[in-house]
Coordinates of N, CA and C in Angstrom, one line a residue:
M59 N 216.1 42.3 126.4 CA 216.8 42.4 127.7 C 215.9 42.0 128.8
K60 N 216.5 41.2 129.8 CA 215.7 40.7 130.9 C 215.3 41.9 131.8
Y61 N 214.2 41.7 132.5 CA 213.8 42.7 133.5 C 214.8 42.7 134.7
L62 N 214.8 43.8 135.5 CA 215.7 43.9 136.6 C 215.4 42.8 137.6
D63 N 214.2 42.5 137.9 CA 213.9 41.4 138.9 C 214.4 40.1 138.5
D64 N 214.3 39.8 137.1 CA 214.8 38.5 136.6 C 216.3 38.4 136.8
L65 N 217.0 39.5 136.5 CA 218.5 39.5 136.6 C 218.9 39.4 138.1
L66 N 218.2 40.1 139.0 CA 218.5 40.0 140.4 C 218.3 38.6 140.9
N67 N 217.3 37.9 140.4 CA 217.1 36.5 140.8 C 218.2 35.6 140.4
E68 N 218.9 36.0 139.4 CA 220.1 35.2 138.9 C 221.3 35.5 139.7
C69 N 221.3 36.6 140.4 CA 222.6 37.0 141.1 C 222.8 36.1 142.4
K70 N 224.0 35.9 142.7 CA 224.5 35.2 143.9 C 225.4 36.1 144.7
F71 N 225.3 36.1 146.0 CA 226.0 37.0 146.8 C 226.9 36.3 147.8
P72 N 228.1 36.7 148.1 CA 228.9 36.1 149.1 C 228.4 36.4 150.5
E73 N 228.8 35.6 151.5 CA 228.5 35.8 152.9 C 229.4 37.0 153.4
L74 N 228.7 38.0 153.8 CA 229.4 39.2 154.2 C 228.8 39.8 155.5
E75 N 229.5 40.7 156.2 CA 228.9 41.4 157.3 C 227.7 42.2 156.7
N76 N 226.7 42.4 157.6 CA 225.5 43.0 157.1 C 225.7 44.4 156.4
N77 N 226.6 45.2 156.9 CA 226.8 46.5 156.2 C 227.3 46.4 154.8
Y78 N 228.3 45.4 154.6 CA 228.9 45.2 153.3 C 227.9 44.4 152.4
K79 N 227.1 43.5 153.0 CA 226.1 42.8 152.2 C 225.1 43.7 151.6
Q80 N 224.6 44.7 152.4 CA 223.6 45.6 151.9 C 224.3 46.5 150.9
A81 N 225.5 47.0 151.1 CA 226.2 47.8 150.2 C 226.4 47.1 148.8
L82 N 226.8 45.9 148.9 CA 227.0 45.1 147.6 C 225.7 45.0 146.9
Q83 N 224.6 44.7 147.6 CA 223.3 44.5 146.9 C 222.8 45.8 146.3
E84 N 223.1 46.9 147.0 CA 222.7 48.3 146.4 C 223.5 48.6 145.2
A85 N 224.8 48.2 145.2 CA 225.7 48.5 144.1 C 225.2 47.6 142.9
V86 N 224.9 46.4 143.1 CA 224.4 45.5 142.0 C 223.2 46.1 141.4
I87 N 222.2 46.5 142.2 CA 221.0 47.1 141.7 C 221.3 48.3 140.8
F88 N 222.2 49.2 141.3 CA 222.6 50.4 140.6 C 223.2 50.0 139.2
I89 N 224.0 48.9 139.2 CA 224.7 48.5 138.0 C 223.6 47.9 137.0
L90 N 222.7 47.1 137.5 CA 221.7 46.5 136.6 C 220.8 47.5 136.0
K91 N 220.5 48.6 136.8 CA 219.7 49.7 136.3 C 220.3 50.6 135.2
N92 N 221.6 50.6 135.3 CA 222.3 51.6 134.4 C 223.2 51.1 133.3
F93 N 223.4 49.7 133.3 CA 224.2 49.2 132.2 C 223.6 47.9 131.7
Y94 N 224.1 47.6 130.4 CA 223.7 46.3 129.8 C 224.7 45.3 130.2
V95 N 224.4 44.5 131.2 CA 225.4 43.7 131.9 C 225.4 42.2 131.3
Q96 N 226.6 41.7 131.1 CA 226.8 40.3 130.8 C 227.3 39.6 132.1
G97 N 228.0 40.2 132.9 CA 228.5 39.6 134.1 C 228.9 40.6 135.2
I98 N 228.9 40.1 136.4 CA 229.4 41.0 137.6 C 230.2 40.1 138.5
L99 N 231.3 40.6 138.9 CA 232.2 39.9 139.8 C 232.7 40.9 140.9
V100 N 232.8 40.5 142.1 CA 233.3 41.3 143.2 C 234.6 40.7 143.8
S101 N 235.6 41.5 144.1 CA 236.8 41.0 144.6 C 237.4 42.0 145.7
G102 N 238.5 41.6 146.2 CA 239.2 42.5 147.2 C 239.2 41.9 148.6
S103 N 239.8 42.7 149.5 CA 240.1 42.3 150.9 C 238.8 42.0 151.6
I104 N 237.7 42.7 151.3 CA 236.4 42.5 152.0 C 235.9 41.1 151.7
I105 N 236.0 40.7 150.4 CA 235.5 39.4 150.0 C 236.4 38.3 150.6
Q106 N 237.7 38.6 150.8 CA 238.6 37.6 151.3 C 238.6 37.5 152.8
G107 N 237.8 38.3 153.4 CA 237.7 38.3 154.9 C 238.8 39.0 155.6
K108 N 239.5 40.0 154.9 CA 240.6 40.7 155.4 C 240.4 42.2 155.4
A109 N 239.1 42.5 155.7 CA 238.8 44.0 155.6 C 239.3 44.8 156.8
N110 N 239.7 46.0 156.5 CA 240.0 47.0 157.5 C 239.2 48.2 157.3
K111 N 239.4 49.2 158.1 CA 238.5 50.4 158.1 C 238.5 51.1 156.8
N112 N 239.6 50.9 156.0 CA 239.8 51.6 154.7 C 239.4 50.7 153.5
S113 N 239.0 49.5 153.7 CA 238.7 48.6 152.6 C 237.5 49.0 151.8
D114 N 237.6 48.7 150.5 CA 236.5 49.0 149.6 C 236.0 47.8 148.9
L115 N 234.9 47.9 148.2 CA 234.4 46.8 147.4 C 234.9 47.1 146.0
D116 N 235.5 46.1 145.3 CA 236.0 46.2 144.0 C 235.1 45.4 143.1
I117 N 234.3 46.0 142.2 CA 233.3 45.3 141.4 C 233.7 45.4 139.9
Y118 N 233.8 44.3 139.2 CA 234.1 44.3 137.8 C 232.8 44.0 137.0
V119 N 232.4 44.8 136.1 CA 231.2 44.6 135.3 C 231.6 44.3 133.8
V120 N 231.2 43.2 133.3 CA 231.4 42.9 131.9 C 230.2 43.5 131.1
N121 N 230.5 44.6 130.4 CA 229.5 45.4 129.7 C 229.2 44.7 128.3
N122 N 227.9 44.7 128.0 CA 227.4 44.2 126.7 C 227.5 45.2 125.6
R123 N 228.0 46.4 125.9 CA 228.2 47.5 124.9 C 229.7 47.8 124.9
Y124 N 230.1 48.4 123.8 CA 231.5 48.8 123.7 C 231.8 50.1 124.4
E125 N 231.6 50.1 125.7 CA 231.7 51.3 126.5 C 232.5 50.9 127.8
C126 N 233.5 51.8 128.1 CA 234.3 51.6 129.3 C 234.0 52.8 130.3
Q127 N 234.0 52.5 131.6 CA 233.8 53.5 132.5 C 234.3 53.0 133.9
R128 N 234.8 54.0 134.7 CA 235.1 53.7 136.1 C 234.3 54.6 137.0
I129 N 233.6 54.0 138.0 CA 232.8 54.7 138.9 C 233.2 54.5 140.4
Q130 N 233.3 55.5 141.2 CA 233.6 55.4 142.6 C 232.4 56.0 143.3
R131 N 231.7 55.2 144.2 CA 230.6 55.7 144.9 C 230.5 55.1 146.2
F132 N 229.7 55.7 147.1 CA 229.4 55.0 148.4 C 228.1 54.3 148.3
F133 N 228.0 53.1 148.7 CA 226.8 52.4 148.9 C 226.7 51.9 150.3
N134 N 225.6 52.3 151.0 CA 225.5 52.0 152.4 C 226.7 52.4 153.2
F135 N 227.3 53.5 152.8 CA 228.5 54.1 153.5 C 229.8 53.3 153.1
A136 N 229.7 52.3 152.3 CA 230.9 51.5 152.0 C 231.5 52.1 150.7
P137 N 232.8 52.5 150.6 CA 233.4 52.9 149.4 C 233.5 51.8 148.4
T138 N 233.1 52.1 147.2 CA 232.9 51.0 146.1 C 233.5 51.5 144.8
K139 N 234.4 50.7 144.2 CA 235.0 50.9 142.9 C 234.3 50.0 141.9
I140 N 233.8 50.6 140.8 CA 233.2 49.8 139.8 C 233.9 50.0 138.5
F141 N 234.4 48.9 137.9 CA 235.1 48.9 136.7 C 234.2 48.3 135.6
I142 N 233.9 49.0 134.5 CA 233.0 48.6 133.5 C 233.7 48.5 132.2
N143 N 233.7 47.3 131.6 CA 234.4 47.1 130.3 C 233.8 46.0 129.5
P144 N 233.8 46.1 128.2 CA 233.4 45.0 127.3 C 234.4 43.9 127.3
V145 N 234.0 42.7 126.9 CA 234.9 41.5 126.9 C 236.2 41.8 126.2
N146 N 236.2 42.3 125.0 CA 237.4 42.5 124.3 C 238.4 43.4 125.0
K147 N 237.9 44.4 125.7 CA 238.8 45.3 126.4 C 239.4 44.6 127.6
I148 N 238.7 43.7 128.3 CA 239.2 42.9 129.4 C 240.3 42.0 128.9
K149 N 240.1 41.4 127.7 CA 241.1 40.5 127.1 C 242.4 41.3 126.8
K150 N 242.2 42.5 126.4 CA 243.4 43.4 126.1 C 244.1 43.7 127.4
Y151 N 243.4 44.0 128.4 CA 244.0 44.2 129.7 C 244.9 43.0 130.1
L152 N 244.4 41.8 129.9 CA 245.1 40.6 130.3 C 246.4 40.5 129.5
E153 N 246.3 40.8 128.2 CA 247.4 40.7 127.3 C 248.5 41.7 127.7
D154 N 248.1 42.9 128.1 CA 249.0 44.0 128.5 C 249.7 43.6 129.8
E155 N 248.9 43.0 130.7 CA 249.4 42.6 132.0 C 250.5 41.5 131.9
L156 N 250.3 40.6 130.8 CA 251.3 39.6 130.6 C 252.7 40.2 130.3
I157 N 252.7 41.4 129.7 CA 253.9 42.1 129.4 C 254.4 42.9 130.5
S158 N 253.5 43.7 131.1 CA 253.9 44.6 132.2 C 254.2 43.9 133.5
G159 N 253.6 42.7 133.7 CA 253.9 42.0 134.9 C 253.0 42.4 136.0
K160 N 252.1 43.4 135.8 CA 251.2 43.9 136.8 C 249.8 43.2 136.6
T161 N 249.3 42.6 137.6 CA 248.2 41.7 137.4 C 246.9 42.1 138.1
S162 N 246.5 43.3 138.1 CA 245.3 43.8 138.8 C 244.1 43.1 138.2
T163 N 243.9 43.2 136.9 CA 242.8 42.6 136.3 C 242.7 41.1 136.5
A164 N 243.9 40.4 136.2 CA 244.0 39.0 136.3 C 243.6 38.5 137.7
N165 N 244.2 39.2 138.7 CA 243.9 38.8 140.1 C 242.4 39.0 140.5
M166 N 241.8 40.0 140.0 CA 240.4 40.3 140.3 C 239.6 39.1 139.8
F167 N 239.8 38.7 138.6 CA 239.0 37.7 138.0 C 239.4 36.3 138.5
A168 N 240.6 36.1 138.9 CA 241.0 34.8 139.4 C 240.6 34.5 140.8
T169 N 240.4 35.6 141.6 CA 240.1 35.4 143.0 C 238.8 35.9 143.4
G170 N 238.1 36.6 142.5 CA 236.8 37.2 142.9 C 235.6 36.3 143.0
F171 N 234.5 36.8 143.5 CA 233.3 36.1 143.6 C 232.4 36.4 142.5
V172 N 231.8 35.4 141.8 CA 231.0 35.7 140.6 C 229.5 35.9 141.1
I173 N 229.0 37.1 140.8 CA 227.7 37.5 141.2 C 226.7 37.1 140.1
L174 N 227.1 37.4 138.9 CA 226.2 37.2 137.7 C 227.1 36.8 136.6
D175 N 226.7 35.7 135.9 CA 227.5 35.3 134.7 C 226.6 34.8 133.6
Q176 N 226.3 35.6 132.7 CA 225.4 35.2 131.6 C 226.3 34.6 130.4
N177 N 225.9 33.5 129.9 CA 226.6 32.8 128.8 C 228.0 32.5 129.2
Q178 N 228.3 32.3 130.5 CA 229.6 31.9 131.0 C 230.7 32.9 130.5
V179 N 230.4 34.2 130.4 CA 231.4 35.1 129.9 C 232.5 35.3 131.0
I180 N 232.1 35.4 132.3 CA 233.1 35.5 133.3 C 233.8 34.2 133.6
Y181 N 233.2 33.1 133.4 CA 233.9 31.8 133.5 C 235.0 31.7 132.5
K182 N 234.8 32.2 131.3 CA 235.8 32.1 130.3 C 237.0 33.1 130.6
I183 N 236.7 34.3 131.1 CA 237.7 35.3 131.4 C 238.5 34.8 132.6
R184 N 237.8 34.2 133.6 CA 238.4 33.7 134.8 C 239.4 32.6 134.5
S185 N 239.0 31.7 133.6 CA 239.9 30.6 133.2 C 241.1 31.1 132.5
R186 N 241.0 32.1 131.7 CA 242.1 32.7 131.0 C 243.0 33.4 132.1
A187 N 242.5 34.1 133.0 CA 243.2 34.8 134.1 C 244.0 33.8 134.9
K188 N 243.3 32.7 135.3 CA 244.0 31.7 136.2 C 245.1 31.0 135.4
D189 N 244.9 30.7 134.2 CA 245.9 30.1 133.3 C 247.1 31.0 133.2
M190 N 246.9 32.3 133.0 CA 247.9 33.3 132.9 C 248.8 33.4 134.1
L191 N 248.1 33.4 135.3 CA 248.9 33.5 136.6 C 249.7 32.3 136.9
L192 N 249.4 31.2 136.3 CA 250.1 29.9 136.5 C 251.5 30.0 135.8
R193 N 251.5 30.9 134.8 CA 252.8 31.0 134.0 C 253.6 32.2 134.6
S194 N 254.8 32.4 134.0 CA 255.6 33.6 134.3 C 255.2 34.7 133.3
P195 N 255.4 35.9 133.7 CA 255.2 37.1 132.8 C 256.1 37.0 131.6
N196 N 255.6 37.6 130.5 CA 256.4 37.6 129.3 C 257.5 38.6 129.4
N197 N 258.7 38.1 129.5 CA 259.9 39.0 129.6 C 260.3 39.5 128.3
N198 N 259.5 40.4 127.8 CA 259.8 41.1 126.5 C 261.1 41.9 126.7
I199 N 262.1 41.6 125.9 CA 263.4 42.3 126.0 C 263.3 43.8 125.9
L200 N 262.6 44.2 124.9 CA 262.4 45.7 124.6 C 261.7 46.3 125.8
F201 N 260.7 45.7 126.3 CA 260.0 46.3 127.5 C 260.9 46.4 128.7
L202 N 261.6 45.4 129.0 CA 262.5 45.4 130.1 C 263.6 46.4 129.9
Q203 N 264.1 46.6 128.7 CA 265.2 47.6 128.4 C 264.6 49.0 128.6
K204 N 263.4 49.2 128.2 CA 262.8 50.6 128.4 C 262.6 50.8 129.9
L205 N 262.2 49.8 130.6 CA 262.0 50.0 132.1 C 263.3 50.2 132.8
R206 N 264.4 49.5 132.4 CA 265.7 49.7 132.9 C 266.2 51.1 132.7
Y207 N 266.0 51.6 131.4 CA 266.4 52.9 131.1 C 265.7 54.0 132.0
S208 N 264.4 53.8 132.1 CA 263.6 54.7 132.9 C 264.1 54.8 134.4
I209 N 264.5 53.6 134.9 CA 265.0 53.6 136.3 C 266.3 54.3 136.4
A210 N 267.2 54.0 135.4 CA 268.6 54.6 135.4 C 268.5 56.1 135.2
D211 N 267.6 56.6 134.3 CA 267.4 58.0 134.1 C 266.9 58.7 135.3
T212 N 265.9 58.1 136.0 CA 265.4 58.8 137.2 C 266.4 58.8 138.3
Y213 N 267.2 57.7 138.4 CA 268.3 57.7 139.4 C 269.3 58.8 139.1
E214 N 269.7 58.9 137.8 CA 270.7 59.9 137.5 C 270.2 61.3 137.8
N215 N 268.9 61.6 137.5 CA 268.4 62.9 137.8 C 268.4 63.2 139.3
A216 N 268.2 62.1 140.1 CA 268.2 62.3 141.5 C 269.6 62.6 142.0
T217 N 270.6 62.0 141.4 CA 272.0 62.3 141.9 C 272.4 63.7 141.4
D218 N 271.8 64.2 140.3 CA 272.1 65.6 139.9 C 271.6 66.6 140.9
M219 N 270.6 66.2 141.7 CA 270.0 67.2 142.6 C 270.6 67.2 144.0
I220 N 271.5 66.2 144.3 CA 272.0 66.1 145.6 C 272.8 67.4 146.0
G221 N 272.6 67.9 147.1 CA 273.2 69.2 147.5 C 272.7 70.4 146.9
I222 N 271.8 70.3 145.9 CA 271.2 71.4 145.3 C 269.7 71.6 145.8
D223 N 269.0 70.5 145.8 CA 267.7 70.4 146.2 C 267.4 69.0 146.8
D224 N 267.8 68.8 148.0 CA 267.7 67.4 148.6 C 266.3 66.8 148.6
A225 N 265.3 67.7 148.8 CA 263.9 67.2 148.8 C 263.5 66.6 147.4
T226 N 263.9 67.3 146.4 CA 263.6 66.8 145.0 C 264.4 65.5 144.8
A227 N 265.7 65.5 145.2 CA 266.6 64.4 145.1 C 265.9 63.1 145.7
I228 N 265.4 63.3 146.9 CA 264.8 62.2 147.6 C 263.5 61.7 146.9
I229 N 262.7 62.6 146.4 CA 261.5 62.2 145.6 C 261.9 61.3 144.4
L230 N 262.9 61.8 143.6 CA 263.4 61.1 142.5 C 264.0 59.7 142.8
M231 N 264.8 59.8 143.9 CA 265.5 58.5 144.3 C 264.5 57.5 144.8
S232 N 263.5 58.0 145.6 CA 262.5 57.0 146.1 C 261.7 56.4 144.9
E233 N 261.4 57.2 143.9 CA 260.8 56.6 142.7 C 261.6 55.6 142.0
S234 N 262.9 55.9 141.8 CA 263.8 55.0 141.1 C 264.0 53.7 141.9
V235 N 264.1 53.8 143.2 CA 264.2 52.6 144.1 C 262.9 51.7 143.9
K236 N 261.8 52.3 144.0 CA 260.5 51.6 143.8 C 260.5 50.8 142.5
M237 N 260.8 51.5 141.4 CA 260.9 50.9 140.1 C 261.9 49.8 140.0
A238 N 263.1 50.0 140.7 CA 264.1 49.0 140.6 C 263.7 47.7 141.3
L239 N 263.0 47.9 142.5 CA 262.5 46.7 143.2 C 261.4 45.9 142.3
Q240 N 260.6 46.7 141.6 CA 259.6 46.1 140.7 C 260.3 45.4 139.6
Y241 N 261.3 46.0 139.0 CA 262.1 45.5 137.9 C 262.7 44.1 138.4
Y242 N 263.1 44.0 139.6 CA 263.8 42.8 140.1 C 262.8 41.6 140.0
F243 N 261.5 41.9 140.3 CA 260.5 40.8 140.1 C 260.5 40.3 138.7
R244 N 260.5 41.3 137.8 CA 260.5 40.9 136.4 C 261.6 40.1 135.9
I245 N 262.9 40.5 136.3 CA 264.0 39.7 135.8 C 264.1 38.4 136.6
S246 N 263.4 38.3 137.7 CA 263.3 37.0 138.4 C 262.1 36.2 137.9
E247 N 261.5 36.6 136.9 CA 260.3 35.9 136.2 C 259.2 35.7 137.2
K248 N 258.9 36.8 138.0 CA 257.8 36.8 139.0 C 256.9 37.9 138.6
W249 N 255.6 37.7 138.9 CA 254.6 38.8 138.7 C 254.8 39.9 139.7
M250 N 254.6 41.1 139.3 CA 254.7 42.2 140.3 C 253.6 42.2 141.3
P251 N 253.9 42.2 142.6 CA 252.9 42.2 143.6 C 252.2 43.6 143.7
R252 N 251.1 43.6 144.3 CA 250.5 45.0 144.6 C 251.4 45.7 145.6
H253 N 251.3 47.0 145.6 CA 252.2 47.8 146.4 C 252.2 47.4 147.9
K254 N 251.1 47.0 148.4 CA 251.0 46.7 149.8 C 251.8 45.4 150.2
D255 N 252.1 44.6 149.2 CA 252.7 43.3 149.4 C 254.1 43.3 148.9
I256 N 254.7 44.4 148.5 CA 256.0 44.3 147.8 C 257.1 43.7 148.6
F257 N 257.2 44.1 149.9 CA 258.3 43.6 150.7 C 258.0 42.2 151.2
I258 N 256.7 41.8 151.4 CA 256.4 40.5 151.8 C 256.8 39.5 150.7
E259 N 256.5 39.9 149.4 CA 256.8 39.0 148.3 C 258.3 39.0 148.0
L260 N 258.9 40.2 148.1 CA 260.4 40.3 147.8 C 261.2 39.5 148.8
E261 N 260.8 39.4 150.0 CA 261.5 38.6 151.0 C 261.5 37.1 150.6
K262 N 260.6 36.7 149.8 CA 260.5 35.3 149.4 C 261.5 34.9 148.4
I263 N 262.0 36.0 147.6 CA 262.9 35.7 146.5 C 264.3 36.3 146.8
D264 N 264.4 37.3 147.7 CA 265.7 37.9 148.0 C 265.6 38.7 149.3
Q265 N 266.0 38.1 150.4 CA 265.9 38.7 151.7 C 266.8 39.9 151.8
N266 N 268.0 39.8 151.2 CA 269.0 40.9 151.3 C 268.4 42.2 150.6
L267 N 267.9 42.0 149.4 CA 267.3 43.1 148.7 C 266.1 43.7 149.4
A268 N 265.3 42.9 150.0 CA 264.2 43.3 150.8 C 264.6 44.2 151.9
K269 N 265.7 43.8 152.6 CA 266.2 44.5 153.7 C 266.8 45.9 153.2
L270 N 267.5 45.9 152.1 CA 268.0 47.1 151.6 C 266.9 48.1 151.3
G271 N 265.8 47.6 150.7 CA 264.7 48.4 150.3 C 264.0 49.0 151.6
K272 N 263.8 48.2 152.6 CA 263.3 48.8 153.8 C 264.2 49.8 154.5
D273 N 265.5 49.5 154.5 CA 266.5 50.4 155.1 C 266.4 51.7 154.3
F274 N 266.3 51.7 153.0 CA 266.3 52.9 152.2 C 265.1 53.8 152.6
Y275 N 263.9 53.2 152.7 CA 262.7 54.1 152.9 C 262.6 54.5 154.4
L276 N 263.2 53.8 155.3 CA 263.1 54.1 156.7 C 264.3 55.0 157.2
N277 N 265.4 55.0 156.5 CA 266.5 55.8 156.9 C 266.3 57.3 156.8
P278 N 266.4 58.1 157.8 CA 266.1 59.6 157.7 C 267.2 60.4 157.1
L279 N 268.4 59.8 157.0 CA 269.6 60.6 156.5 C 269.7 60.5 155.0
V280 N 269.8 61.7 154.4 CA 269.9 61.7 152.9 C 271.2 61.0 152.4
S281 N 272.3 61.2 153.1 CA 273.6 60.6 152.7 C 273.5 59.1 152.7
E282 N 272.8 58.6 153.8 CA 272.7 57.1 153.9 C 271.7 56.6 152.9
K283 N 270.7 57.3 152.6 CA 269.7 56.9 151.6 C 270.4 56.6 150.3
F284 N 271.3 57.5 149.9 CA 271.9 57.4 148.6 C 272.9 56.3 148.5
K285 N 273.6 56.0 149.7 CA 274.5 54.8 149.7 C 273.7 53.5 149.5
I286 N 272.6 53.5 150.2 CA 271.7 52.3 150.1 C 271.1 52.1 148.7
A287 N 270.7 53.3 148.1 CA 270.2 53.3 146.8 C 271.2 52.8 145.8
D288 N 272.5 53.2 146.0 CA 273.5 52.7 145.1 C 273.6 51.2 145.1
E289 N 273.5 50.6 146.3 CA 273.5 49.1 146.4 C 272.4 48.5 145.7
I290 N 271.2 49.1 145.8 CA 270.0 48.6 145.2 C 270.1 48.6 143.6
M291 N 270.7 49.7 143.1 CA 270.9 49.8 141.7 C 271.9 48.7 141.2
D292 N 272.9 48.5 141.9 CA 273.9 47.5 141.6 C 273.3 46.1 141.5
K293 N 272.4 45.9 142.4 CA 271.8 44.5 142.5 C 270.7 44.3 141.5
T294 N 270.1 45.4 141.1 CA 268.9 45.2 140.2 C 269.2 45.6 138.7
I295 N 269.4 46.9 138.4 CA 269.6 47.3 137.0 C 271.0 47.2 136.6
K296 N 271.9 47.1 137.6 CA 273.4 47.0 137.3 C 274.0 48.2 136.5
T297 N 273.4 49.4 136.8 CA 274.0 50.6 136.2 C 273.4 51.8 137.0
K298 N 274.0 53.0 136.8 CA 273.5 54.1 137.6 C 273.3 55.4 136.8
G299 N 273.2 55.2 135.5 CA 273.0 56.4 134.7 C 272.9 56.0 133.2
F300 N 273.4 56.9 132.4 CA 273.3 56.7 131.0 C 274.0 55.4 130.5
F301 N 273.3 54.7 129.6 CA 273.9 53.5 129.0 C 273.4 53.4 127.5
E302 N 274.1 52.8 126.7 CA 273.7 52.7 125.3 C 272.6 51.7 125.0
W303 N 271.6 52.0 124.2 CA 270.6 51.1 123.8 C 269.8 51.7 122.7
S304 N 269.1 50.9 121.9 CA 268.3 51.4 120.8 C 266.9 50.7 120.9
S305 N 265.9 51.5 120.6 CA 264.5 51.0 120.6 C 264.3 50.3 119.2
D306 N 263.2 49.6 119.1 CA 262.8 49.1 117.8 C 262.4 50.2 116.9
I307 N 262.5 50.0 115.6 CA 262.1 51.0 114.6 C 260.5 51.0 114.6
E308 N 260.0 52.2 114.7 CA 258.5 52.4 114.5 C 258.2 53.1 113.3
I309 N 257.2 52.6 112.5 CA 256.8 53.2 111.3 C 255.8 54.3 111.5
Y310 N 256.1 55.5 111.1 CA 255.2 56.7 111.3 C 254.5 57.0 110.0
E311 N 253.2 57.0 110.0 CA 252.4 57.3 108.8 C 251.6 58.5 109.1
D312 N 251.8 59.6 108.3 CA 251.1 60.8 108.5 C 249.7 60.7 107.9

């Protein structure tokens, strides 16, 4: 294994404000001291020049051992998330994201800054991630049916609580609406955006649905919320409760 100084000399750092620059350097030294590293990549709003007071550094570490870990620490007062995984685990994440439609790993590798890349391991993962994002998510029928069922079931539970416990009803209804909006991205063959961007991206494909979603969350009246939620269910999952379906057969071996 190379010495720490040798590995540090191979590292490249993005141009950042001094406090973030020092924080990133401290984080990289911590990583190199504690893990057998194949590659390091940093991503997020700070790297993209869109930092705010709550922004953090997102660092992905390709581990040379079959060990996974997540670490959250402050470096130079900057909140830092460190995701540590071996190559095969990262590939599995990308495969799962192709089905789920959620692309946190793919986006990190596609848009992040490469700090260290031994044997082009990050280059290969980045190429796979970029290629994946150029395509549409895999609209697995069974996955979508399960998701649709989960939304309908949550919605039905919410309607059961109206007039009995409105606070619980609103919690359940809010969850079902969020899932329904995410579901709409999937049936539109679009990747699910991060939570912060859901209405920005939804307006690009359906302005009416985006308006309904905003109206639902901003309306203070319970009765109005449920009327709007009804419209959202009609437009997305096209049902409001129990419906017939069957999962695939799973073989259980004791």
